[in-house]
Coordinates of C-alpha atoms in Angstrom, one line a residue:
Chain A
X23 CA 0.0 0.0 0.0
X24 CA 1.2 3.8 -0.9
X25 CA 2.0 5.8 2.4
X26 CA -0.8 7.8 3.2
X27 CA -0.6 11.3 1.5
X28 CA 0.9 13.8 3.9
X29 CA -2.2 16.5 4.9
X30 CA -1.7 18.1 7.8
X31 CA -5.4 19.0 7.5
X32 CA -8.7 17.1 7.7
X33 CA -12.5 18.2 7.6
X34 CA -14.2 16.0 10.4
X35 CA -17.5 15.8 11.8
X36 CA -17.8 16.1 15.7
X37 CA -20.6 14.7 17.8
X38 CA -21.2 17.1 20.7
X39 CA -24.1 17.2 23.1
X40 CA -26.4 15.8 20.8
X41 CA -25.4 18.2 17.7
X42 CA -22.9 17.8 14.9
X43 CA -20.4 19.9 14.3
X44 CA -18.3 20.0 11.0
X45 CA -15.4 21.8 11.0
X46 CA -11.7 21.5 9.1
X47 CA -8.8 21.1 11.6
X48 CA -5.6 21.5 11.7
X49 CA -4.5 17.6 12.9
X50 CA -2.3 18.9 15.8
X51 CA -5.4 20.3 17.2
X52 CA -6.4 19.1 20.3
X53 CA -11.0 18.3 20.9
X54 CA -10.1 21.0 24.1
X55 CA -9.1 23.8 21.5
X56 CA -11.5 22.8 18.9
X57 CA -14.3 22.9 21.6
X58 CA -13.2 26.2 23.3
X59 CA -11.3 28.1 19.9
X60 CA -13.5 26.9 17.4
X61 CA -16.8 25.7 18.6
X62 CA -17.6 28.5 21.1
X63 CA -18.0 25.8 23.6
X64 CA -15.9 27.1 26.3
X65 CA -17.3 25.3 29.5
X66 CA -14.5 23.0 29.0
X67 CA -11.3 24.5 30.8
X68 CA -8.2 24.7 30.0
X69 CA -5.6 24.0 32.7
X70 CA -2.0 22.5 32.5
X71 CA -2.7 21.0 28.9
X72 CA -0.8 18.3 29.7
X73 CA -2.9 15.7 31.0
X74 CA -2.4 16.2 34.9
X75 CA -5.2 18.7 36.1
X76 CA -8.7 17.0 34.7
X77 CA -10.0 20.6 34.1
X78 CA -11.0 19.7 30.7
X79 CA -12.5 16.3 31.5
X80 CA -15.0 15.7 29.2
X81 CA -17.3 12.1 28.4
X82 CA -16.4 10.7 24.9
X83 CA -18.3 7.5 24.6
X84 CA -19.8 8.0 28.0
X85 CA -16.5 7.6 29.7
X86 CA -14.3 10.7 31.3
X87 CA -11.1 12.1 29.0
X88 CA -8.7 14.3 29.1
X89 CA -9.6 16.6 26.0
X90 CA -6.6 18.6 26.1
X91 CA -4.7 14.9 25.0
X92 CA -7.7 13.8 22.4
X93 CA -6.7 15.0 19.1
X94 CA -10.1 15.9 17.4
X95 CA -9.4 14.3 14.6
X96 CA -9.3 11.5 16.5
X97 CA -12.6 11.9 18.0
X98 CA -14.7 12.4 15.4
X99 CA -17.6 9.6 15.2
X100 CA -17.4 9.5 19.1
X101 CA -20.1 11.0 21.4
X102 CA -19.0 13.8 23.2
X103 CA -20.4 14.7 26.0
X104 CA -19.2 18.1 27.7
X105 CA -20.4 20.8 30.9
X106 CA -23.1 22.2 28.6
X107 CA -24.4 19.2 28.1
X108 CA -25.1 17.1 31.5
X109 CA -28.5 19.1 32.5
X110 CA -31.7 18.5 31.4
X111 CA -33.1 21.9 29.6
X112 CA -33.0 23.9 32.9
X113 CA -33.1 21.6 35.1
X114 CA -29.8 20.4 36.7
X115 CA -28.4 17.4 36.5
X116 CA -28.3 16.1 40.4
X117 CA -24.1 16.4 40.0
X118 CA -24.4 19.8 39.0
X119 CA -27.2 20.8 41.8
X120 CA -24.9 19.0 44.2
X121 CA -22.0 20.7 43.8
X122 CA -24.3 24.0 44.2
X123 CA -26.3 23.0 47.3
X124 CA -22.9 21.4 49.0
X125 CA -20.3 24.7 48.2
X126 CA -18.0 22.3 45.8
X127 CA -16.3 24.9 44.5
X128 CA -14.8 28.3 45.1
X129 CA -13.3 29.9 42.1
X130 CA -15.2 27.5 39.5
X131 CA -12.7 27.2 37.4
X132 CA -12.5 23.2 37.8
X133 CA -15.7 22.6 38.2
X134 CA -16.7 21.3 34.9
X135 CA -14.1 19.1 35.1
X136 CA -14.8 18.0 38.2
X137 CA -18.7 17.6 37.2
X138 CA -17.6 15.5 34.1
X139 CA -15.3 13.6 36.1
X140 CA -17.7 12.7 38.8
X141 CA -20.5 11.5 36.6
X142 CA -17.4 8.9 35.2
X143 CA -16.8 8.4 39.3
X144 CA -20.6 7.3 39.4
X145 CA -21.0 5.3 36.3
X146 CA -17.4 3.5 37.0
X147 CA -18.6 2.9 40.4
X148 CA -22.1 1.5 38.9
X149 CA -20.7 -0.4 37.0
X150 CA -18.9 -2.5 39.8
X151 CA -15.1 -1.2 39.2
X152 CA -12.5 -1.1 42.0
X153 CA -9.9 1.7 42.6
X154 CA -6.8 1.6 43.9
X155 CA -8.1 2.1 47.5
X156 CA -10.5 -0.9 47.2
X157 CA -8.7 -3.9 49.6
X158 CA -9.7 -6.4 48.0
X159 CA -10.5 -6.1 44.0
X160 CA -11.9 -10.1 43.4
X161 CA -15.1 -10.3 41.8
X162 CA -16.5 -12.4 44.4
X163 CA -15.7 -9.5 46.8
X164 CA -18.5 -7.5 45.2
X165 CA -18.4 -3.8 44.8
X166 CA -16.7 -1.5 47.5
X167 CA -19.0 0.9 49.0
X168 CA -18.8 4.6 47.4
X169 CA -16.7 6.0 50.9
X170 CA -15.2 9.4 51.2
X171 CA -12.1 7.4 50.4
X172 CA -13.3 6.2 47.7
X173 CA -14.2 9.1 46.1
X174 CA -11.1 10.9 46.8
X175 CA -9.4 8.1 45.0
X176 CA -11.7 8.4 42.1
X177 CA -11.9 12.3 41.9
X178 CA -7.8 12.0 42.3
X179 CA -7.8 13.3 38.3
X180 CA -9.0 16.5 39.3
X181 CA -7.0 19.2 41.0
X182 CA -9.0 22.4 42.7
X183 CA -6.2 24.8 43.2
X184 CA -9.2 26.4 45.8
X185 CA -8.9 23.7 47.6
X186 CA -12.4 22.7 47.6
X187 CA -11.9 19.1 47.8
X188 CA -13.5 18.9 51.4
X189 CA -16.7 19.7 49.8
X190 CA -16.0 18.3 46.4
X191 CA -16.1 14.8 48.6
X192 CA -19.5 15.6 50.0
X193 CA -20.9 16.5 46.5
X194 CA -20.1 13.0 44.6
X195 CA -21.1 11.3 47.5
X196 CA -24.6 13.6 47.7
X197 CA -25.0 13.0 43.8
X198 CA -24.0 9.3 44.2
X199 CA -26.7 8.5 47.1
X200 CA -29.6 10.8 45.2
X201 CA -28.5 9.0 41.8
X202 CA -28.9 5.6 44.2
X203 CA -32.3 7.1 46.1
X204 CA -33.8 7.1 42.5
X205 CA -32.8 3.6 41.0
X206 CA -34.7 2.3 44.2
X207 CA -37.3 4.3 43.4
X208 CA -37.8 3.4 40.5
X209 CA -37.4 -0.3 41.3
X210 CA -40.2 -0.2 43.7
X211 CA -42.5 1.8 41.1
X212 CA -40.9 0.4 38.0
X213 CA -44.4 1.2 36.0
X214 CA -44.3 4.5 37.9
X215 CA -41.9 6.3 34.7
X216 CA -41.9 9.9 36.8
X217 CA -39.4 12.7 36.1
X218 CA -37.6 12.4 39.2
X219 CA -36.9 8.4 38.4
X220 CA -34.5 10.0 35.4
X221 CA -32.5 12.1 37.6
Chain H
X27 CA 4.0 21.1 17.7
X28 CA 4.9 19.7 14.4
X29 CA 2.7 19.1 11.2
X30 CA 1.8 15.8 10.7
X31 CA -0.6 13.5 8.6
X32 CA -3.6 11.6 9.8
X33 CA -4.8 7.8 9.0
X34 CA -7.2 5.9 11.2
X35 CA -7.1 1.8 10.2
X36 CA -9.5 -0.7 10.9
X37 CA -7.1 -4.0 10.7
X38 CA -4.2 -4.9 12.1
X39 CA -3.0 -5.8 8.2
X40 CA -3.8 -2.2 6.8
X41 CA -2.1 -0.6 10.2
X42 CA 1.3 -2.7 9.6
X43 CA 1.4 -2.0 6.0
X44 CA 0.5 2.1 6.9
X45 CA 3.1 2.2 9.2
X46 CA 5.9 0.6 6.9
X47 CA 8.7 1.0 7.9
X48 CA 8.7 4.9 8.1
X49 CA 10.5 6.0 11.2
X50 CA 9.0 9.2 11.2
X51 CA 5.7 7.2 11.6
X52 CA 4.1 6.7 14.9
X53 CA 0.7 4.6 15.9
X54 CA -1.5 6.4 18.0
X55 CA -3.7 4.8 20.4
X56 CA -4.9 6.7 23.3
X57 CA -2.4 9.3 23.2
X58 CA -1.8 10.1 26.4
X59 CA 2.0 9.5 26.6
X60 CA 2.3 10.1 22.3
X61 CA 0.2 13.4 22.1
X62 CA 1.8 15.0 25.2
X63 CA 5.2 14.5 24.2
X64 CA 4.4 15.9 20.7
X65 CA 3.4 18.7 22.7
X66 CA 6.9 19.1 24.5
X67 CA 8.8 18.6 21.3
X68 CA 10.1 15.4 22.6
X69 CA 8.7 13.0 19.6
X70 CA 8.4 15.2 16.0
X71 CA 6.0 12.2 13.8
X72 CA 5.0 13.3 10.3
X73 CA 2.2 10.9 10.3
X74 CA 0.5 8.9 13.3
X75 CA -1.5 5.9 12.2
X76 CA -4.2 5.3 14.4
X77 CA -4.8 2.1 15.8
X78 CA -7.4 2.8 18.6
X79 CA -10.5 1.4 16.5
X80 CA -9.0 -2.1 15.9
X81 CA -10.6 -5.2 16.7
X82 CA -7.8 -6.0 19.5
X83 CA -10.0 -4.8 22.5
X84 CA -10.6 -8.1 24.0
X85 CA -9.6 -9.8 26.9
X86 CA -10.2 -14.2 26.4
X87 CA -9.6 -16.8 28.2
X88 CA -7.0 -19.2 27.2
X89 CA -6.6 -23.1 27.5
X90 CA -5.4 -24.2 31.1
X91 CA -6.3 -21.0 32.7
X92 CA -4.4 -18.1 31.0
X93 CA -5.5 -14.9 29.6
X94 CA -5.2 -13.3 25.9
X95 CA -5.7 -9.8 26.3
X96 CA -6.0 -7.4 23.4
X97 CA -3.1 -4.9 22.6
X98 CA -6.2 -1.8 22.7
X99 CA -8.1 -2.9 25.5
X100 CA -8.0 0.2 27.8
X101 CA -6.1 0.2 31.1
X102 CA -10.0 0.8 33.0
X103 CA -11.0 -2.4 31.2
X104 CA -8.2 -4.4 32.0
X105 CA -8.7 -3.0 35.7
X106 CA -12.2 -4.5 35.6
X107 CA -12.2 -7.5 33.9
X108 CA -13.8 -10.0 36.3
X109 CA -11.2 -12.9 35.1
X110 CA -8.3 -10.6 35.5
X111 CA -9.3 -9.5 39.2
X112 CA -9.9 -12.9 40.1
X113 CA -6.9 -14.6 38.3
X114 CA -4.2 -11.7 38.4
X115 CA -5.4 -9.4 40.8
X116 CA -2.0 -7.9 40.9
X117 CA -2.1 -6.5 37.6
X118 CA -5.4 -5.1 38.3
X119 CA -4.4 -3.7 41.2
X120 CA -1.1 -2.4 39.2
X121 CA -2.6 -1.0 36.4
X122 CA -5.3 1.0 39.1
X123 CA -2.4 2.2 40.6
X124 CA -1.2 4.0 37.2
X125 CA -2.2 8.0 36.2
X126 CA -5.8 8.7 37.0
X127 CA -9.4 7.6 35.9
X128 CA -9.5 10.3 32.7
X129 CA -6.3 8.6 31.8
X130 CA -7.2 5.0 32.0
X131 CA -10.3 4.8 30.0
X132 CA -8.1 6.4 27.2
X133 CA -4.6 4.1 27.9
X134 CA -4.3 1.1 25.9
X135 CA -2.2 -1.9 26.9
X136 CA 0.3 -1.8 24.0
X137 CA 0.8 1.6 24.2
X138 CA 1.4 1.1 28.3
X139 CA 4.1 -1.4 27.2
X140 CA 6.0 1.8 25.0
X141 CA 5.4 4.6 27.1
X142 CA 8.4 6.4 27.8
X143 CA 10.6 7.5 30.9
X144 CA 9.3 10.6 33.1
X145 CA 13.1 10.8 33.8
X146 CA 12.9 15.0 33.7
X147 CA 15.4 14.9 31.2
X148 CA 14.1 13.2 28.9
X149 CA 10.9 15.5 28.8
X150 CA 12.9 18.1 28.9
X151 CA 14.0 19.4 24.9
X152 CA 16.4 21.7 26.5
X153 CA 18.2 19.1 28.5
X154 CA 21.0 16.9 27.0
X155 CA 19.3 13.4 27.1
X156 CA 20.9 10.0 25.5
X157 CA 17.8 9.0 24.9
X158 CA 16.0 11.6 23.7
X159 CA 19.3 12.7 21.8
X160 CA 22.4 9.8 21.5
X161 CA 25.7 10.6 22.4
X162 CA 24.5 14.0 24.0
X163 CA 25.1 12.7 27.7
X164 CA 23.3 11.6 30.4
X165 CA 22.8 14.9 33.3
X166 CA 20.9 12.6 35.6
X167 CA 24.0 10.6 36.3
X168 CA 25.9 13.6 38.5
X169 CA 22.0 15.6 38.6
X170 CA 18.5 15.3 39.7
X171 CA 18.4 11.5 39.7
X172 CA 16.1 10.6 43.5
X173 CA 14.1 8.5 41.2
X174 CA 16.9 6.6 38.8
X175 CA 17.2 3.2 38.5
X176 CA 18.9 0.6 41.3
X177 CA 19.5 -1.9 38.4
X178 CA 20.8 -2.5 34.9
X179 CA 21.6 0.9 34.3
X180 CA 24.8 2.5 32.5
X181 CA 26.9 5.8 32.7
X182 CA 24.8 6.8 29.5
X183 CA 21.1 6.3 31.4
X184 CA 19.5 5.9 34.8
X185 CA 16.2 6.3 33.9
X186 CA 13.4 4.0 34.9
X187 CA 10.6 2.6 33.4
X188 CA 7.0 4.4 34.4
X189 CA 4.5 1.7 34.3
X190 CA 2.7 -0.1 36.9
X191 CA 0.7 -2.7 35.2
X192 CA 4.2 -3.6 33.1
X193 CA 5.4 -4.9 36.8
X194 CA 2.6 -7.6 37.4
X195 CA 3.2 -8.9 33.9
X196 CA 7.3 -9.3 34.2
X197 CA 5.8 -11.2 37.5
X198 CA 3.6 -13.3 35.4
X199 CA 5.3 -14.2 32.8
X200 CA 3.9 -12.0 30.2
X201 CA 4.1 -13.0 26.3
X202 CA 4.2 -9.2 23.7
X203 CA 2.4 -10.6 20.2
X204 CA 3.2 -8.5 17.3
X205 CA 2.5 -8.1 13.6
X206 CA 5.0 -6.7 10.9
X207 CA 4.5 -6.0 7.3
X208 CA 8.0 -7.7 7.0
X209 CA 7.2 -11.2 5.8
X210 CA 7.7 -12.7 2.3
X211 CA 6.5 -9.5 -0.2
X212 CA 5.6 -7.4 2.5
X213 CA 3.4 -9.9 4.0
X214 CA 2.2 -9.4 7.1
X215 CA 4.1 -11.9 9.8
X216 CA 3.0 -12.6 13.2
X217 CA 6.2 -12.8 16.1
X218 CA 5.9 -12.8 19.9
X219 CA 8.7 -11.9 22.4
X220 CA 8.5 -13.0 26.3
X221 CA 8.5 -9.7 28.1
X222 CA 11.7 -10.3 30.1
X223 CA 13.3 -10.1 26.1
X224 CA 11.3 -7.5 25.1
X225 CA 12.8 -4.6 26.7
X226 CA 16.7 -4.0 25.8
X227 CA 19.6 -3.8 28.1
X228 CA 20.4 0.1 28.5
X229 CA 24.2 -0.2 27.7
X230 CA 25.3 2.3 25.5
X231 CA 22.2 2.5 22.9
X232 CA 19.5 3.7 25.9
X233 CA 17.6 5.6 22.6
X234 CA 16.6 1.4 21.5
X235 CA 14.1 0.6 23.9
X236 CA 12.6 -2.4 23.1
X237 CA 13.3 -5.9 21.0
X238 CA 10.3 -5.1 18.6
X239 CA 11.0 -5.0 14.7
X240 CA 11.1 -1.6 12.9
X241 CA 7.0 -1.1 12.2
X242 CA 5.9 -3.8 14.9
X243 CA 2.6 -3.6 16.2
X244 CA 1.5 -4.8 19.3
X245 CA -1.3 -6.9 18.5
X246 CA -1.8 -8.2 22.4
X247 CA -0.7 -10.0 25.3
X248 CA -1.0 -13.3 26.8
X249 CA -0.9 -14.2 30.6
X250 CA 0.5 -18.1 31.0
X251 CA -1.6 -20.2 33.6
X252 CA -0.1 -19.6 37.1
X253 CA -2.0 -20.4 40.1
X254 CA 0.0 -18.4 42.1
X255 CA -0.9 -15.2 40.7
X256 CA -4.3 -15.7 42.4
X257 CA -2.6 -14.9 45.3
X258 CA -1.2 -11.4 44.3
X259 CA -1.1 -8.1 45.3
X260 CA 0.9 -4.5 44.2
X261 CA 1.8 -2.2 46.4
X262 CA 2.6 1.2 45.1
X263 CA 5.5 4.2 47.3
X264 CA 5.0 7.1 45.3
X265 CA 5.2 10.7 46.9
X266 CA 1.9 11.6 46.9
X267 CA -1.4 9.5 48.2
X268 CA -2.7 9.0 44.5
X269 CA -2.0 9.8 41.1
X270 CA 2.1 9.9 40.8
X271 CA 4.3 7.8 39.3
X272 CA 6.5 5.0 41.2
X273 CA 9.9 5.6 43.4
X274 CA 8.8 2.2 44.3
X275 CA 6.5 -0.5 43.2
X276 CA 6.5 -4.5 44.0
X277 CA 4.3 -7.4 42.5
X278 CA 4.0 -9.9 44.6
X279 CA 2.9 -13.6 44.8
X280 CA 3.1 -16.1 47.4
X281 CA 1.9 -19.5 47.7
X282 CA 2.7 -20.9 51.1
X283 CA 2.2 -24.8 52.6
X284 CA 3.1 -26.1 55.6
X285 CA 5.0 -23.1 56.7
X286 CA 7.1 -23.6 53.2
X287 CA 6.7 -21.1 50.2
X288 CA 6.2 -23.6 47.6
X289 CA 5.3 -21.1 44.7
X290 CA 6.9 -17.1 44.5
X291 CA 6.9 -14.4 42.4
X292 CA 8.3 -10.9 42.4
X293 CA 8.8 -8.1 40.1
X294 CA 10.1 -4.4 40.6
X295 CA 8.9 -1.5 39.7
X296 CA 10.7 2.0 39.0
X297 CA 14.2 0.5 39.6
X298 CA 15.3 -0.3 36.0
X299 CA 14.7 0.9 32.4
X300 CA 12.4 -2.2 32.5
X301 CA 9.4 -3.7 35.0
X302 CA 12.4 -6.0 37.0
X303 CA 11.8 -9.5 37.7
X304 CA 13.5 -10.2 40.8
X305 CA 14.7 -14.0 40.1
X306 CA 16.9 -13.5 42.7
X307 CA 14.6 -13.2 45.1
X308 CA 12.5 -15.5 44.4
X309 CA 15.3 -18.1 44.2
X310 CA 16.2 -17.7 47.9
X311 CA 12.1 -17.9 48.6
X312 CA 11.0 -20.9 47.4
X313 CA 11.7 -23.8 49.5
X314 CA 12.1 -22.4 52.0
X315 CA 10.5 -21.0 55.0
X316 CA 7.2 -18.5 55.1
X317 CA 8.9 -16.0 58.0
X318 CA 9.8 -12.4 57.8
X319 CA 13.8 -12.9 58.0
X320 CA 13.4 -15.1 54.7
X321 CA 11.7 -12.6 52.9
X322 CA 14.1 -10.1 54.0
X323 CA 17.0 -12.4 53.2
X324 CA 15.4 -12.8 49.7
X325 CA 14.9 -9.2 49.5
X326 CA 19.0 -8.9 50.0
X327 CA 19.8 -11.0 47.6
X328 CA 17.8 -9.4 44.7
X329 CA 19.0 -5.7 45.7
X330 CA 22.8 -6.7 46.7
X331 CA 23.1 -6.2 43.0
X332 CA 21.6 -2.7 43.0
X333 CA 23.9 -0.1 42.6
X334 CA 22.9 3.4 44.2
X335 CA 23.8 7.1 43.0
X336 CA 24.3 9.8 45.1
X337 CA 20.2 10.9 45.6
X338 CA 18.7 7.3 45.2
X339 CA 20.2 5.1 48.1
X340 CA 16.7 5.4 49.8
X341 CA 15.3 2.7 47.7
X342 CA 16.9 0.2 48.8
X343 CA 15.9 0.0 52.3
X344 CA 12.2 1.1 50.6
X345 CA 12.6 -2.1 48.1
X346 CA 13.5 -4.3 51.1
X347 CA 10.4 -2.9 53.3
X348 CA 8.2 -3.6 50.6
X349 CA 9.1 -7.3 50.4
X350 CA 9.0 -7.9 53.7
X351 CA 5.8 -6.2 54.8
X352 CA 3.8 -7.3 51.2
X353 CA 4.8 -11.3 51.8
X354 CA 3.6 -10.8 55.3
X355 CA 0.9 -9.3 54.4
X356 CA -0.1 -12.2 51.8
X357 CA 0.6 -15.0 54.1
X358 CA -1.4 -13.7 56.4
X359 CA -4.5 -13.4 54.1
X360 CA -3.5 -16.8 53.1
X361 CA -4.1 -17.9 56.6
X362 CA -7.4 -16.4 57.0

């Protein structure tokens, strides 16, 4: 097979919130600049741009990402979710009103990566994975309980120069207990399909 | 940030041939060691082939009790996979010990197995670096070197491997699988290298890192049977409670009877340009008695062949805890 030619350029298609984007890129540019530069989509932050700060945590295919080391290019076909997309219309998702009602924040400059981040901590944790703090990771051990611990473990990709990480703990464990509050809701009325049952 | 060209492929057959045997070529998959160090100027590719979307994202079972796991299953997948917790529990403990929860579900196994040193400089473009730049010296030797390597090093480089989940496979006996576009007409051919040959000896060439043909691919790796792994854990020093590399990592697993370690194995972490099997150690294990002075006897016979630098002394002693307090630790639980 010929080498593939050498552009440096590509027209791609992004999949963002629900919407598609098409946009040409330069291929050295990063889904955080093409959000924040070219999109207009600047709830995603931009902190150390090298991978260590989880300000610009974003969901691509449902699960947290760095998006200042996702080259867009690379993303396109993938489902993006980012800040301005977790509520519902107005209303917040329970991770966002969390964070409100519990002071997770002071500056806010983290905080959408912290919000992305922690819906990954919940569906991880859903999902039965263990962390590096859970003793013992066998199956047969079943999932370890969502702890302050726990969460500071998870949430570890996301630095708060504030300091807020006292009430950032609080807030994913708030968001994790309403998000559980409403699965055994809706088990007990499962033919009951109310609004509050999809927060 | 250089320019560079763009091709995402959908078989391993199309990636090898893609790649060629262009050294100014690089396969991308999740990025997050490739695309920062593009970043930093410390790797300049004119193309990166991306491999991310090819069918090598599965983890099977093999015959006899093994494991096959795909070379772009992600580091959070490996973490979770129900046979790898309960088989290997070690490597997933390892591999949840590595970077943070952003950076797993974007890692991929074979490009954990090529990551590159954090040794600062390295990372560094400014910085003389043998590895990054041959012949142009090696500052860590007489500078900043707390976290060099104990073993196998050289005058020309004391940096240390990065990865955690690398240590639990040197323990288990880990098997690379690779694909070239080097066979008969630039066929594709299928090799494999045991992971104790797949990273080189530092020597004076620290800039060739691995025993992988020009334009290899990763295509996966294979965990042998070993009942003793079932009895594993990793245990992680790093200098801050989560989310740092290694100054000190051990894979350990013990199989004890009778008071006797019948079965041992033991692998180092952030001591060598490599994850280190300690065969010394386990050596002077099996056989013989399940007690703390053994294990720190076999602990001293693996690290009387380290050889310290003026900043990095500390890990001995920190190697030699480890030991001791993990194999404690596992024949206790074995106990229970």
């Amino acid at each position: 097979m010929a080498p593939a030619p050498l552009s440096t350029h590509s027209a791609i298609t992004l999949h963002i919130n629900g919407e598609k984007y098409t946009l040409p890129v330069d291929h050295r540019t990063t889904l955080l600049d093409a959000l924040r530069e070219r999109l207009d989509l600047t709830g995603t932050k931009k902190g150390c741009d090298q991978g260590q700060c989880g300000a610009c945590t974003v969901l691509v295919d449902g699960r947290r990402t760095v998006s200042c080391l996702q080259l867009a290019v690379a993303a396109e076909g993938r489902e993006i979710t980012t800040v301005e997309g977790v509520a519902e219309g107005d209303e917040l998702h329970p991770v966002q009103q969390a964070f409100l009602d519990l002071d997770g924040f002071q500056c806010g400059y983290c905080t959408p990566g912290q919000i992305c981040s922690a819906l990954g901590v919940l569906e991880e944790h859903a999902a039965g994975w263990p962390s590096a703090v859970t003793d013992d990771v066998r199956p047969e051990a079943g999932p370890p309980p969502l702890t302050p611990e726990e969460i500071r473990e998870r949430m570890s990709g996301n630095l708060c120069r504030c300091g807020a990480y006292v009430s950032i703990v609080r807030a994913v464990a708030a968001a994790a207990e309403s998000a559980d509050a409403a699965a055994q809701d809706s088990h007990s009325h499962d033919s009951h399909d109310t609004k509050e049952q999809v927060a | 940030m250089r320019e560079f060209g763009y091709q995402k492929v959908l078989d391993v057959p199309d990636a090898v041939a893609a790649l060629g045997a262009d050294p100014d070529a690089r396969f991308l998959g999740g990025g997050t060691n490739l695309v920062d160090l593009m970043k930093s100027g410390v790797e300049r590719p004119a193309r990166l082939v991306d491999v991310r979307d090819l069918p090598l994202d599965r983890i099977e079972p093999t015959p006899g009790g093994g494991l096959r796991i795909g070379a772009t299953v992600t580091n959070s997948d490996l973490a979770a996979h129900p046979d790898v917790r309960r088989r290997y529990p070690a490597l997933a403990q390892a591999v949840l010990a590595g970077a943070s929860g952003q950076l797993r579900n974007m890692a991929t196994v074979g490009g954990n197995l090529l990551q590159r040193t954090r040794c600062g400089y390295f990372t560094d473009v400014t910085k003389a670096c043998n590895k990054r730049n041959p012949g142009s010296g090696c500052p860590a030797v007489e500078g900043e070197h707390r976290n060099a390597a104990l073993f196998g090093a050289s005058r020309h480089c004391v940096a240390v491997h990065p990865s955690d989940m690398g240590v639990a496979l040197a323990a288990f006996d880990a098997v690379v699988h690779y694909e070239t576009a080097d066979g008969p007409g630039g066929t594709p051919r299928e090799g494999e290298l045991a992971l104790d040959a797949f990273y080189l000896p530092v020597g004076d060439t620290p800039h060739l890192e691995t025993a992988l043909p020009p334009g290899a691919l990763i295509t996966g790796v294979t965990l042998p049977p070993a009942p003793v792994a079932a009895h594993s854990r990793y245990r992680k020093v790093r200098e801050r409670a989560s989310y740092a590399f290694a100054i000190g990592s051990l894979t350990a697993a013990l199989d004890v009877e009778d008071g006797i370690v019948r079965d041992a194995r033991l692998a180092f972490g952030a001591v060598a340009s490599r994850p280190w099997r300690a065969r010394a150690a386990e050596r002077a294990l099996i056989g013989g008695p399940a007690d703390g002075d053994a294990y720190a006897a076999a602990a001293d016979a693996e690290l009387a062949a380290a050889e310290t630098l003026r900043d990095n002394a500390y890990k001995v002693p920190l190697m030699r805890n480890l030991v001791v307090a993990q194999l404690t630790e596992l024949e206790q639980e074995a106990r229970r």
